[in-house]
Amino acid sequence: MNTSKRTYIKDAFSKKTNSEVELFGWVHDVRDLSKIRFLILRDISGRIQTISIKGDSVPEVFELVGKIPRESVVRLKGELKDSKQAPGGKEVIIKDLEVIAVAEHPLPIDVSDHSKTELPKRLDYRFLDLHRERTQAIFKVQSTIVQAYRDFMIKEGAFECLFPSIIGASSEGGTNLFKMKYFEKEAYLSQSCQLYKQMLACSMEKVFAVFPVWRAEKHNTVRHLNEARQFDFEMAFADDKIVMDVLGRCVQYIVHAIVQNHKKELEMFEIELKVPHIKYLTFEEVKEMMKKYKIHIGKDDLSPESEKKLGELFPDTIVFVHDWPLSGKPFYIMPSEKKDKNGEQLSNGFDAIYKGMEISSGGQRIHIPDLLIERLKIKKLNPKDFKDYIDSFRYGAPFHSGWGLGVERLTMLIMGLNNIREAVLFPRDRDRLTP
Ligand code: AMO
C-alpha cells in the first residue's frame, strides 16, 4: 500500500481549507446522527473529526462509516473544511474510505478515554491498551526521559557502554538472583552492570549505560519489578559528592526536557511538573527528623514511610541522603572515616529520594583489593567468585564513584502513577510473564 501521500493528523490542522488529505489511522469513535455520520480518526499524532453526509457522499462510503467497528485501521481520503464545532476548528469530508484491518468485537478491554478497566486486565491486553492515548502518553514521556538522559551524559563527556546480561556471580549481593543453566555451568541474570561499569571507569573514566536488571524479589509491590531498567553512571577520580552533583543535574535536565516537550501529556495527567531543587541530608539528620514525626526508620535503611515523609517535607526536590551506615550498603561501597554518634560505621554511599520514593542509589566504590576482599567476606560472599573484578583493581585503578537510577521509578513518579507496572510496556512480576 502506498503511503507516500500520507498526512499525519496533527499536520492536517495547518493545511489550507479545501485541500485534499490522505490519512491513515484507527477508528477512535463513530457517531451516527442518521443523516450525518462522524468518524473520529486517530493516529499517533492526534485525532480529527471526519464526516460523511447522506446524499452528498458516495453511498458506499456512508454505509461503511455506519458499520465500521471501533479500533479498526483505515485509510481515509477527504477534503479539509473549517468547522466551528469540530475540535481544533477543522474536519474532513470523507471522499474515500478503505478498511485496512477490522478490529474484532467485543474488544476484550475498554480503550475509550474514560475506560474503567482495571490495570491487571489492561496488562493482559497491553497491545490493545497501547491504543489508548493515555497509555501512549506515558511511553512518549519515557522515550524523552531516555533521550534526555543520553543527551545529558554525552554533554558531560561520558561514553555509552554495552554490558553483558549473563553473569557468573552476584553483582549486588547474594539474594534475589535469577539462576540459569549456562551449558555445563550455572550462571545468573544480571542484577546490575555494577562490576562492569566500575572496571570500565578505571580506564574510560566516565561511562554510562541504559541497562536491564533482573531481581528475583518475591514480593509484589507497587514499586518493584522483577525486570527493570536502570540508568547507570560511573566516573573515575570522583568521590560521592561529585557524582551526587551529576545525578542532581541529570534529573533536573530530564525533567526540564519533559516540561518543554510534553505539555499535552502533562495536562492529560493533570501534572504540574517543576524542575526539582536539590537538598543534601545525612542519614542521621533524616533519622532525627523522622523521630519528630514518629516515623520508623531502620538502623541502616530508610523505610517507605520515611521516604514518603521526605517527599512531603521537600516537594519538588531531590533529597540526597548521604553518610549512610556501612552495614546498609552493598559490598562495593567505600567505608568512610566517619562514625555516627552511636559509633555506627558510616560509608560514602547515598540514596536519592524524589517525590517520596528512592529513585537512585550510589556512592564511592572500593578500589583497594584487600579492602574489597574484607568487605566481601563480611557480606558472606566468596572472594573467589569475584576474582576478575578484584584483579581489575590491581593494575592502576583510580578511585571512582557512580550511581544507578531506576527508569520505571522515575517515569512513575514524574507521571504521578500509583503502580510501577503502568510505567513498563510489558511488565515482568512474580505472576506475569506474558504478553
Ligand atoms: P539499587 O539496587 O539500589 O542499586 O538500584 C538502583 C535503582 O534502580 C531502581 N530499582 C528498581 N526498580 C524497580 N524494581 C526493582 N526491583 C528495582 N531495583 C532497583 C530503583 C533504585 O533506586 N548497582 C547499584 C547502583 C549503583 O550503586 O550504581 C544498584 O543497582 O530506582
XYZ file of C-alpha atoms and ligand atoms in Angstrom:
466
model
C 0.000 0.000 0.000
C 1.408 3.363 -0.983
C 1.653 5.745 1.973
C 3.806 8.387 0.291
C 0.957 10.951 0.294
C 0.112 10.333 3.951
C -0.569 13.362 6.140
C -0.212 12.943 9.897
C -3.319 14.197 11.667
C -1.554 16.976 13.586
C -0.236 18.368 10.271
C -3.706 18.341 8.706
C -4.729 21.202 11.021
C -2.164 23.517 9.458
C -3.138 22.692 5.852
C -5.259 25.029 3.725
C -9.027 24.728 3.724
C -10.353 22.659 0.796
C -7.072 20.806 0.391
C -7.148 17.050 -0.146
C -5.667 14.885 2.567
C -4.955 11.183 2.830
C -4.986 9.948 6.413
C -4.120 6.578 7.956
C -5.140 5.571 11.455
C -7.581 3.934 13.848
C -11.331 4.475 14.155
C -11.492 6.102 17.571
C -15.227 6.581 17.644
C -18.248 6.674 15.346
C -21.392 8.717 15.915
C -24.471 8.255 13.847
C -26.927 11.163 13.573
C -28.920 9.369 10.871
C -28.154 11.888 8.062
C -24.584 12.658 9.192
C -22.080 10.114 10.365
C -18.995 11.214 12.282
C -15.859 9.124 12.352
C -13.167 10.283 14.769
C -9.862 9.184 13.311
C -6.753 8.786 15.465
C -3.090 8.347 14.691
C -0.004 8.723 16.870
C -0.033 12.496 16.357
C -3.647 13.233 17.334
C -7.327 12.975 16.409
C -9.536 14.598 13.803
C -13.248 14.647 13.135
C -14.226 13.278 9.738
C -17.788 13.219 8.377
C -19.948 11.587 5.806
C -23.293 13.134 4.792
C -26.143 11.064 3.377
C -26.839 12.138 -0.183
C -23.604 14.145 -0.532
C -21.159 11.280 -0.018
C -20.760 8.204 -2.163
C -23.458 5.829 -0.742
C -20.911 3.021 -0.104
C -18.763 5.368 1.987
C -21.762 6.477 4.055
C -22.714 2.806 4.573
C -19.202 1.804 5.579
C -18.861 4.592 8.171
C -22.041 3.247 9.766
C -20.770 -0.242 10.309
C -17.035 0.005 10.791
C -16.022 -1.333 14.245
C -14.067 0.914 16.609
C -10.258 0.498 16.629
C -10.275 -0.794 13.035
C -7.480 0.545 10.852
C -8.424 2.618 7.818
C -7.150 4.749 5.001
C -9.261 7.830 4.533
C -9.152 10.437 1.785
C -11.067 13.651 2.054
C -11.330 17.405 1.877
C -10.391 19.660 4.753
C -13.038 22.142 5.870
C -13.181 24.764 8.584
C -15.704 23.906 11.262
C -16.527 25.872 14.400
C -17.929 22.772 16.141
C -15.058 20.433 15.342
C -12.237 20.151 17.880
C -9.243 22.068 16.507
C -11.507 24.009 14.106
C -11.158 21.614 11.173
C -12.864 18.496 9.875
C -12.525 16.243 6.855
C -15.348 15.450 4.442
C -14.749 11.808 3.594
C -14.385 11.099 -0.131
C -12.930 7.640 0.043
C -12.606 5.127 2.844
C -10.778 1.826 2.855
C -10.620 -0.646 5.727
C -7.095 -1.984 6.179
C -7.766 -4.167 9.242
C -11.049 -4.828 11.012
C -10.935 -4.914 14.823
C -12.778 -7.916 16.257
C -15.597 -7.087 18.651
C -16.317 -7.043 21.507
C -12.911 -5.616 22.386
C -11.541 -7.509 25.427
C -10.849 -4.241 27.286
C -12.396 -0.806 27.160
C -9.984 1.519 25.370
C -12.195 4.603 25.395
C -10.990 7.817 27.050
C -12.868 7.093 30.251
C -12.070 3.399 30.418
C -12.526 1.863 33.863
C -10.776 -1.417 33.024
C -8.511 -2.385 35.940
C -4.744 -2.479 35.473
C -4.211 -6.302 35.573
C -6.759 -6.786 32.778
C -5.237 -3.920 30.816
C -1.817 -5.539 31.155
C -3.217 -8.867 29.918
C -4.100 -6.992 26.730
C -1.261 -4.486 26.807
C -1.021 -4.442 22.985
C -4.574 -3.119 22.896
C -4.140 -0.916 25.961
C -1.435 0.834 23.936
C -4.170 2.072 21.574
C -5.141 4.470 24.368
C -3.714 7.970 24.171
C -3.297 7.953 27.945
C -1.095 4.872 27.822
C 0.802 6.210 24.824
C 1.422 9.461 26.727
C 3.366 7.578 29.425
C 5.655 5.967 26.876
C 6.090 9.154 24.872
C 7.338 10.763 28.084
C 9.516 7.723 28.847
C 11.079 7.991 25.412
C 12.014 11.604 26.198
C 13.390 10.538 29.584
C 15.754 8.064 27.886
C 16.697 10.550 25.173
C 17.342 13.354 27.678
C 19.475 11.035 29.811
C 21.626 10.199 26.795
C 21.855 13.868 25.752
C 22.909 14.874 29.238
C 25.563 12.169 29.506
C 27.043 12.921 26.100
C 27.267 16.609 27.106
C 29.051 15.513 30.304
C 31.631 13.742 28.150
C 30.615 10.192 29.150
C 30.756 7.156 26.840
C 27.723 4.910 26.391
C 28.667 1.301 27.090
C 27.047 -2.072 26.452
C 27.472 -4.681 29.190
C 26.723 -8.425 29.467
C 23.460 -9.576 30.989
C 24.597 -13.114 31.828
C 26.914 -13.104 34.800
C 28.890 -15.680 36.737
C 28.450 -14.193 40.232
C 26.192 -11.782 42.010
C 26.751 -8.076 41.433
C 24.626 -6.712 44.271
C 24.807 -9.407 46.951
C 23.682 -12.976 47.305
C 19.910 -12.634 47.410
C 17.354 -12.127 44.677
C 19.335 -13.736 41.861
C 17.695 -15.493 38.928
C 19.719 -18.622 38.367
C 20.035 -20.110 34.877
C 21.729 -23.003 33.183
C 24.658 -21.946 31.060
C 25.825 -25.093 29.237
C 27.584 -27.141 31.935
C 27.760 -24.257 34.381
C 25.419 -22.198 36.494
C 25.001 -18.543 35.630
C 22.739 -15.661 36.653
C 20.750 -12.925 35.018
C 22.389 -9.617 35.761
C 21.219 -7.780 38.894
C 23.071 -4.712 37.610
C 26.083 -3.783 35.494
C 27.810 -2.644 38.700
C 31.056 -4.614 38.442
C 31.470 -3.964 34.729
C 30.825 -0.234 34.876
C 33.410 0.031 37.662
C 36.009 -1.938 35.711
C 35.354 0.283 32.724
C 35.507 3.581 34.617
C 39.013 2.577 35.650
C 40.100 3.053 32.044
C 37.411 5.020 30.172
C 36.884 7.392 33.150
C 33.267 8.440 32.520
C 30.785 5.829 31.374
C 27.028 5.408 31.243
C 24.514 2.757 30.254
C 20.805 2.116 29.879
C 20.750 -1.362 31.311
C 18.095 -4.021 32.072
C 18.340 -5.652 35.500
C 16.670 -8.743 36.961
C 15.788 -9.093 40.610
C 14.131 -12.236 41.957
C 12.185 -10.338 44.607
C 9.298 -12.492 45.703
C 7.036 -9.755 46.992
C 4.697 -7.995 44.617
C 4.732 -4.288 45.464
C 3.679 -1.212 43.516
C 7.311 -0.047 43.325
C 9.205 -3.244 42.448
C 9.557 -5.185 39.223
C 11.406 -8.406 38.539
C 12.765 -6.923 35.348
C 13.575 -3.235 35.446
C 15.836 -0.825 33.623
C 18.466 1.440 35.113
C 20.396 4.471 34.020
C 23.925 3.741 35.205
C 26.801 6.159 35.621
C 30.364 5.677 36.793
C 33.212 8.164 36.990
C 36.902 7.901 37.859
C 38.692 10.465 40.047
C 35.350 11.285 41.661
C 34.016 10.924 45.192
C 30.373 10.563 46.248
C 29.857 14.369 46.364
C 30.857 14.773 42.727
C 28.532 12.075 41.432
C 25.615 13.281 43.584
C 26.020 16.614 41.835
C 25.999 14.884 38.422
C 22.850 12.942 39.379
C 21.051 16.066 40.587
C 21.817 17.941 37.384
C 20.905 14.886 35.312
C 17.414 14.582 36.825
C 16.927 18.355 36.502
C 17.887 18.107 32.813
C 15.458 15.225 32.217
C 12.572 16.993 33.989
C 13.287 20.208 32.090
C 13.106 18.281 28.789
C 9.707 16.885 29.779
C 8.354 20.271 30.839
C 9.499 21.684 27.482
C 8.240 18.875 25.219
C 5.263 17.273 26.908
C 2.746 19.956 27.863
C -0.077 17.910 26.318
C 0.828 14.708 28.157
C 1.328 16.517 31.488
C -2.055 18.228 31.091
C -3.691 14.888 30.322
C -2.421 13.599 33.697
C -3.103 16.950 35.440
C 0.504 17.244 36.499
C 2.294 20.462 37.314
C 5.857 19.396 36.858
C 8.652 21.644 38.130
C 12.395 21.295 37.697
C 13.425 19.978 41.131
C 15.610 21.647 43.751
C 18.456 19.751 45.383
C 18.785 19.060 49.105
C 21.517 17.187 50.992
C 20.850 15.471 54.334
C 22.897 12.946 56.287
C 21.274 9.649 57.263
C 21.485 10.778 60.872
C 19.700 14.053 60.122
C 16.866 12.122 58.478
C 16.704 9.813 61.491
C 16.340 12.792 63.835
C 13.739 14.379 61.565
C 11.647 11.191 61.479
C 11.701 10.881 65.282
C 9.712 14.113 65.374
C 7.009 12.566 63.195
C 7.190 9.206 65.000
C 8.062 7.501 61.751
C 10.023 4.295 61.974
C 13.315 4.211 60.156
C 15.583 1.175 60.003
C 19.032 1.025 61.599
C 20.673 1.215 58.203
C 17.890 1.756 55.656
C 15.035 4.170 55.080
C 11.503 2.838 55.393
C 8.954 3.571 52.640
C 7.100 5.797 55.181
C 10.211 7.882 55.821
C 10.789 8.294 52.080
C 7.177 9.408 51.718
C 7.619 11.940 54.524
C 10.758 13.343 52.878
C 8.658 13.841 49.737
C 6.069 15.803 51.746
C 8.645 17.880 53.612
C 10.624 18.706 50.475
C 8.263 18.831 47.499
C 9.785 19.140 44.009
C 13.174 18.322 45.471
C 15.745 15.600 45.011
C 16.814 14.729 48.541
C 20.259 13.142 48.759
C 20.645 11.091 51.907
C 24.381 10.529 52.382
C 26.818 9.374 55.081
C 24.814 6.145 55.040
C 25.563 3.415 57.623
C 28.020 0.974 56.050
C 26.032 -2.091 57.122
C 23.131 -0.976 54.911
C 25.164 -0.723 51.725
C 26.458 -3.364 49.292
C 29.983 -4.816 49.499
C 31.415 -2.460 46.875
C 30.637 0.780 48.748
C 33.617 2.567 50.291
C 33.646 2.759 54.101
C 34.014 6.295 55.364
C 36.277 7.538 58.134
C 33.201 8.854 59.943
C 31.051 7.225 62.579
C 27.669 8.407 63.772
C 27.035 9.437 67.378
C 26.273 5.830 68.366
C 29.602 4.676 66.954
C 27.973 3.204 63.810
C 30.474 2.978 60.942
C 29.375 5.178 58.021
C 30.016 4.867 54.285
C 30.392 7.005 51.193
C 27.121 5.638 49.882
C 23.880 7.545 49.318
C 20.297 7.240 48.135
C 18.328 9.868 46.226
C 14.674 10.378 47.133
C 12.297 12.173 44.771
C 8.548 12.672 45.196
C 8.550 10.375 48.216
C 10.442 7.398 46.779
C 14.003 6.179 46.270
C 14.947 6.748 42.647
C 18.645 6.041 42.856
C 21.464 4.750 44.974
C 25.172 5.106 44.534
C 28.399 6.113 46.162
C 32.133 5.861 46.137
C 33.413 2.353 45.429
C 36.199 0.317 46.935
C 39.155 0.294 44.529
C 41.586 -1.321 47.003
C 41.732 -5.136 46.507
C 42.430 -6.084 50.142
C 39.650 -3.925 51.470
C 37.283 -5.340 48.859
C 38.123 -8.910 49.902
C 37.477 -7.997 53.522
C 34.118 -6.440 52.712
C 33.054 -9.392 50.548
C 33.779 -11.754 53.420
C 31.819 -9.615 55.859
C 28.867 -9.795 53.451
C 29.271 -13.613 53.356
C 30.305 -13.599 49.703
C 33.174 -15.658 48.364
C 36.067 -13.534 47.023
C 36.915 -16.389 44.632
C 33.686 -15.667 42.732
C 34.849 -12.075 42.245
C 38.441 -12.791 41.169
C 38.412 -10.833 37.883
C 36.640 -7.923 39.466
C 39.128 -7.762 42.349
C 42.075 -8.220 39.966
C 40.851 -5.342 37.827
C 41.888 -3.007 40.661
C 45.444 -4.381 40.873
C 46.967 -2.695 37.830
C 46.397 1.003 38.253
C 42.819 1.704 39.343
C 41.774 5.232 40.280
C 39.220 5.956 42.996
C 35.779 6.167 41.431
C 32.082 6.648 42.170
C 28.735 6.275 40.452
C 25.035 5.567 40.705
C 22.095 3.679 39.243
C 18.737 5.372 38.605
C 15.517 3.384 38.082
C 13.957 4.270 34.717
C 10.482 2.974 35.569
C 10.576 4.524 39.055
C 11.440 7.891 37.545
C 8.718 7.588 34.890
C 6.186 6.534 37.514
C 6.963 9.472 39.802
C 7.102 12.092 37.069
C 3.731 10.970 35.679
C 2.150 10.591 39.130
C 1.326 6.893 38.561
C 0.484 4.810 41.576
C 1.791 1.479 40.261
C 5.192 0.986 38.621
C 3.640 -1.514 36.184
C 1.976 1.443 34.429
C 5.474 2.636 33.514
C 6.636 -0.581 31.806
C 5.470 -1.633 28.381
C 5.430 -5.352 29.210
C 5.950 -5.782 32.959
C 7.525 -8.841 34.497
C 6.437 -9.561 38.040
C 6.019 -12.743 40.010
C 2.675 -13.510 38.393
C 3.291 -12.139 34.932
C 5.392 -13.500 32.098
C 3.064 -12.605 29.229
C 2.364 -10.852 26.937
P 19.855 -0.380 43.553
O 19.639 -1.835 43.702
O 19.532 0.496 44.707
O 21.379 -0.063 43.194
O 19.062 0.114 42.285
C 19.156 1.435 41.812
C 17.778 1.967 41.440
O 17.152 1.115 40.476
C 15.770 1.018 40.737
N 15.432 -0.362 41.071
C 14.252 -0.970 40.794
N 13.156 -0.529 40.179
C 12.114 -1.366 40.066
N 12.105 -2.631 40.531
C 13.179 -3.131 41.167
N 13.180 -4.381 41.610
C 14.329 -2.287 41.324
N 15.540 -2.423 41.886
C 16.178 -1.272 41.727
C 15.481 1.931 41.920
C 16.814 2.004 42.608
O 16.979 3.188 43.343
N 24.311 -1.001 41.303
C 23.535 -0.164 42.205
C 23.581 1.291 41.842
C 24.950 1.911 41.990
O 25.446 1.948 43.126
O 25.494 2.358 40.972
C 22.110 -0.675 42.245
O 21.658 -1.445 41.417
O 15.124 3.206 41.398
